[in-house]
XYZ file of N, CA, C and O in Angstrom:
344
model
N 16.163 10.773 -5.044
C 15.317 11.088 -3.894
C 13.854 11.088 -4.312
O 13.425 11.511 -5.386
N 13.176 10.577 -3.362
C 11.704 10.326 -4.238
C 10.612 11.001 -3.391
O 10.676 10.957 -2.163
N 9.692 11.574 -3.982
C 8.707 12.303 -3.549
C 7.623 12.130 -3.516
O 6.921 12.962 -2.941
N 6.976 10.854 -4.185
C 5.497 10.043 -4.579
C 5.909 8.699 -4.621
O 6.935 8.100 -4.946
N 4.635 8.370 -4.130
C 4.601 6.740 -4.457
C 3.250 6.944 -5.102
O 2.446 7.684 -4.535
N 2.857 6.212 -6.505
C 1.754 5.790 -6.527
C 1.044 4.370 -6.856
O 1.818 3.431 -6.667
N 0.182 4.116 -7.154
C 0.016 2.138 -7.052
C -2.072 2.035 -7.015
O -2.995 2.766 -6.657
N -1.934 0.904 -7.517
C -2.909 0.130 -7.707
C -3.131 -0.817 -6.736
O -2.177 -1.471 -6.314
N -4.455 -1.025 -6.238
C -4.405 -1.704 -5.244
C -5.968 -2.254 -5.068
O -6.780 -1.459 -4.595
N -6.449 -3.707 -5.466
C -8.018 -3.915 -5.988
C -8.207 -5.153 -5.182
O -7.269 -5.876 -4.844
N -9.526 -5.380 -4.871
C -9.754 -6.845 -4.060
C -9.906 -7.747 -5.367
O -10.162 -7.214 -6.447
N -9.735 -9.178 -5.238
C -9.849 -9.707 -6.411
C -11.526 -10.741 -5.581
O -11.534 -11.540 -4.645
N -12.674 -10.238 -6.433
C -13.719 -10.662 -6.202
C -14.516 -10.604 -7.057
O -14.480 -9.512 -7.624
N -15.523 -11.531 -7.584
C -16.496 -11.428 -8.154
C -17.868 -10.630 -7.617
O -18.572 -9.852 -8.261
N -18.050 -11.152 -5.985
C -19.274 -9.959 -5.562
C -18.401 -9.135 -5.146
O -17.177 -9.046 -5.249
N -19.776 -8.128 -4.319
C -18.811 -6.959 -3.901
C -18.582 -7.391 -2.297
O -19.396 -8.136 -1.752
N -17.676 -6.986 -1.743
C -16.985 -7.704 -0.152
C -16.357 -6.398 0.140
O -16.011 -5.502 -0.630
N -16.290 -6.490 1.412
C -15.324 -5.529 2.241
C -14.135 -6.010 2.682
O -13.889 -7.184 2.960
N -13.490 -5.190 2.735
C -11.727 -5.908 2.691
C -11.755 -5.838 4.650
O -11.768 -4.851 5.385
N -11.754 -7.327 4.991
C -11.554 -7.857 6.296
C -10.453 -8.326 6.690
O -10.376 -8.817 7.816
N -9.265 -8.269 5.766
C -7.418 -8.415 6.439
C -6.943 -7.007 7.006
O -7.588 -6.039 7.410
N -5.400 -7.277 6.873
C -4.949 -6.261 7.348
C -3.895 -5.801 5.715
O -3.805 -6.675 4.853
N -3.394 -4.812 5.549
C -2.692 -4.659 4.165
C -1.830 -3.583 4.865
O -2.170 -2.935 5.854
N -0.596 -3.492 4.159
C 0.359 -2.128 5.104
C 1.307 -1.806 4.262
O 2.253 -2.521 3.933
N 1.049 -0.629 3.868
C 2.235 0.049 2.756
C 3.378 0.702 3.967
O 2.996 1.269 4.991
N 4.672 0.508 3.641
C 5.627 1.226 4.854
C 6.515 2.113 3.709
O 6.361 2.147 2.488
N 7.330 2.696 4.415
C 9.073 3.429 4.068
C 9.554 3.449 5.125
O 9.150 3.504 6.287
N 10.638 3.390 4.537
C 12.136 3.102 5.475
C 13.483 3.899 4.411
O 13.558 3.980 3.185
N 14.422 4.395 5.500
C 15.167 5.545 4.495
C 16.752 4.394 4.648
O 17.713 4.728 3.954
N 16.892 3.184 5.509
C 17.696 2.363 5.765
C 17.519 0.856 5.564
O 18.476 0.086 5.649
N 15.893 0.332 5.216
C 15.759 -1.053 4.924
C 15.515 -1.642 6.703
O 15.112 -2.780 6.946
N 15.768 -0.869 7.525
C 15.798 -1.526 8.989
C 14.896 -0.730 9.542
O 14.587 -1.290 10.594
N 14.203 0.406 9.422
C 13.374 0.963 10.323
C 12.282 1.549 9.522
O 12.422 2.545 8.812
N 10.940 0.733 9.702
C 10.192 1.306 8.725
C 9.210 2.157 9.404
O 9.122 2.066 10.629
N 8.126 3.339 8.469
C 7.491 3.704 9.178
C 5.993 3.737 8.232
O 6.009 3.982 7.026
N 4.749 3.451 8.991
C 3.451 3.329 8.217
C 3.064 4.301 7.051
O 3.149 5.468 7.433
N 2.707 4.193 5.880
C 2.608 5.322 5.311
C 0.706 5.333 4.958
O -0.049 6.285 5.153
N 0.443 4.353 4.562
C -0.560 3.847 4.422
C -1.643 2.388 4.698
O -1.572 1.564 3.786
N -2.732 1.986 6.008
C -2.703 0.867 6.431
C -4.316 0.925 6.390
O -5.088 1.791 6.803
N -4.620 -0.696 5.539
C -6.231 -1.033 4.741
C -6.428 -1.853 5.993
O -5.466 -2.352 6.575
N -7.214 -1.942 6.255
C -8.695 -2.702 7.146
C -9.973 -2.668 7.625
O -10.504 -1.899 6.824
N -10.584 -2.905 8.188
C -11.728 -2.988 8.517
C -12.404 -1.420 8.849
O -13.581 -1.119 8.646
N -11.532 -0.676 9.310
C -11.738 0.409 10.054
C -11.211 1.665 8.503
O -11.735 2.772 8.377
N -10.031 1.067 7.443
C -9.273 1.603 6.782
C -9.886 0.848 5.382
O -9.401 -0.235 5.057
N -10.812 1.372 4.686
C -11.380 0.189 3.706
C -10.726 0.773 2.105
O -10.476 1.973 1.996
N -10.504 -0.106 1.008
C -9.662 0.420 -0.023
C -10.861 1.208 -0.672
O -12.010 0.932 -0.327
N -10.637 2.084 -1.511
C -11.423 2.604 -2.449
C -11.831 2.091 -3.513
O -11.173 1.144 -3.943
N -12.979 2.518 -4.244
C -13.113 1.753 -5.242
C -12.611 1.428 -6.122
O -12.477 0.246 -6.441
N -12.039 2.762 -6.988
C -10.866 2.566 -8.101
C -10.048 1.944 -7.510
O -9.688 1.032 -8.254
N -9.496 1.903 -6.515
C -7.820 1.500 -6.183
C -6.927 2.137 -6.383
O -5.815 1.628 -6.242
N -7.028 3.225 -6.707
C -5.726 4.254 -6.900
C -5.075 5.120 -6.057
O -5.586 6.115 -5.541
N -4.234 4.836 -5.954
C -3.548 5.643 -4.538
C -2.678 6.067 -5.103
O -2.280 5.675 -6.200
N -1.886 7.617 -3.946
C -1.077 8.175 -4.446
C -0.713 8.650 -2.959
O -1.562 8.846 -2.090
N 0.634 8.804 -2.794
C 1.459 9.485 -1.357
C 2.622 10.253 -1.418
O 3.739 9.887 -1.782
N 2.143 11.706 -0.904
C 3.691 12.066 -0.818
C 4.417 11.173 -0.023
O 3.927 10.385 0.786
N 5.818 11.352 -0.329
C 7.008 10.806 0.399
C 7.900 11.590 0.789
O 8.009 12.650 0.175
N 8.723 11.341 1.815
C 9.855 12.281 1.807
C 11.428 11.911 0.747
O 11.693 10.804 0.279
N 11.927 12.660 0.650
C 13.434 12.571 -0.155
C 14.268 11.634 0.478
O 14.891 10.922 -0.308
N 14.447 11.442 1.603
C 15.343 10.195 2.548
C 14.671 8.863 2.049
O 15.361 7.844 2.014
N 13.394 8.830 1.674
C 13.018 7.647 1.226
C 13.758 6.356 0.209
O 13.840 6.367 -1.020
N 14.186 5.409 1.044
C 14.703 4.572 -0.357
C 14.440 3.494 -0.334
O 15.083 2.660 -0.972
N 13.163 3.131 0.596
C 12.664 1.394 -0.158
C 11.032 1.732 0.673
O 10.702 2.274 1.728
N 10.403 1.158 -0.326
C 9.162 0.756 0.102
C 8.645 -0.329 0.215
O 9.189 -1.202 -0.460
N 7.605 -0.706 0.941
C 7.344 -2.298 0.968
C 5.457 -2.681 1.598
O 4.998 -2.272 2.665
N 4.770 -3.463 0.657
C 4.052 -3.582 0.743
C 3.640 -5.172 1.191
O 4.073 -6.196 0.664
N 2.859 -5.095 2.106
C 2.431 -6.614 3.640
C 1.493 -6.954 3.602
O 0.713 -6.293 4.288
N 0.941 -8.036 2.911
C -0.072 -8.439 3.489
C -0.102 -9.248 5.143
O 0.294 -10.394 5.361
N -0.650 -8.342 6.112
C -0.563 -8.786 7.112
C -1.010 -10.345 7.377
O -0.393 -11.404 7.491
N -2.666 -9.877 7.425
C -3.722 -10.680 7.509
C -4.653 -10.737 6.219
O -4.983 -9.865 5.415
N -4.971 -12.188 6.332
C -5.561 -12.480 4.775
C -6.581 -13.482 5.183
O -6.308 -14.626 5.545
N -7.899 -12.923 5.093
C -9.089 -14.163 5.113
C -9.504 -14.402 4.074
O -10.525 -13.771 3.801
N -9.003 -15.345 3.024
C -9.935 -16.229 1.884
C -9.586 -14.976 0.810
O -9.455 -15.428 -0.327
N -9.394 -13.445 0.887
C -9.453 -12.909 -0.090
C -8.082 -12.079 -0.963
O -7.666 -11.004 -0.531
N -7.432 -12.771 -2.298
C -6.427 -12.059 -2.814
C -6.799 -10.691 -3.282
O -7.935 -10.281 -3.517
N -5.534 -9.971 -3.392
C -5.355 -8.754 -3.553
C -4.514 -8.456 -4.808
O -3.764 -9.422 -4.953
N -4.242 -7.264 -6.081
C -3.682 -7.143 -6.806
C -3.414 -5.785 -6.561
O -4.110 -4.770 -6.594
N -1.780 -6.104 -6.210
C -0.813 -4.784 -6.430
C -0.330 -4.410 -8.087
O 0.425 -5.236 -8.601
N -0.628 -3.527 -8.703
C -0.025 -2.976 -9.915
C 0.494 -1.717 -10.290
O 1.336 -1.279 -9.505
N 0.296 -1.187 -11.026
C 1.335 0.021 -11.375
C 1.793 1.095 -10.567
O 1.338 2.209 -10.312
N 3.294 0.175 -10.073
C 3.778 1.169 -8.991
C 4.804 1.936 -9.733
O 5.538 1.577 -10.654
N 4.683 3.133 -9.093
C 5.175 4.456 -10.229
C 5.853 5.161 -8.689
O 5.146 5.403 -7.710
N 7.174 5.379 -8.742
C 7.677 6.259 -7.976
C 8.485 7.446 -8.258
O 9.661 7.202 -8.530
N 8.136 8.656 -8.256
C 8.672 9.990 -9.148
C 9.098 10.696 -8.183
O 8.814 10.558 -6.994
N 9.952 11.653 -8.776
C 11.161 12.501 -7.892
C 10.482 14.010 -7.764
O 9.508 14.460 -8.367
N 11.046 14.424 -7.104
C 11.133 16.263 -7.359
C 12.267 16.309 -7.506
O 13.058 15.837 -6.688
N 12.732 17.104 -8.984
C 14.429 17.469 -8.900
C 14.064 18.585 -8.711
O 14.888 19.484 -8.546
């Protein structure tokens, strides 16, 4: 049963840019019904480090990360770390 998600999450750019797609971290406790946990855009801009961290609930058992919308700019997902409460 998992209680955190955490993850890396960086624009890949040489200048500095504002992240103008859409990006969407979900959970789902069945693989069929997901629900938003965390969502980047225009209005939702990433941080600088890129480091994120989310509680989760214990029913949690898949996560999944979307690039919705993508103008011209890649993105790097890395160290995803998901830890329990026993």
């Amino acid at each position: 049963s998992a209680s955190k998600v955490e993850y890396q999450l960086k624009m890949v750019s040489k200048e500095k840019v504002s992240f103008d797609g859409e990006f969407v971290v979900e959970t789902s406790k069945d693989g069929k019904s997901w629900k938003v946990l965390k969502e980047f855009d225009e209005r939702n801009p990433m941080s600088a480090d890129g480091n994120y961290s989310h509680e989760i609930t214990n029913d949690v058992r898949f996560i999944r990360w979307t690039y919705f919308t993508r103008n011209k700019l890649n993105l790097n997902l890395n160290n995803i770390i998901v830890t329990t409460n026993k």
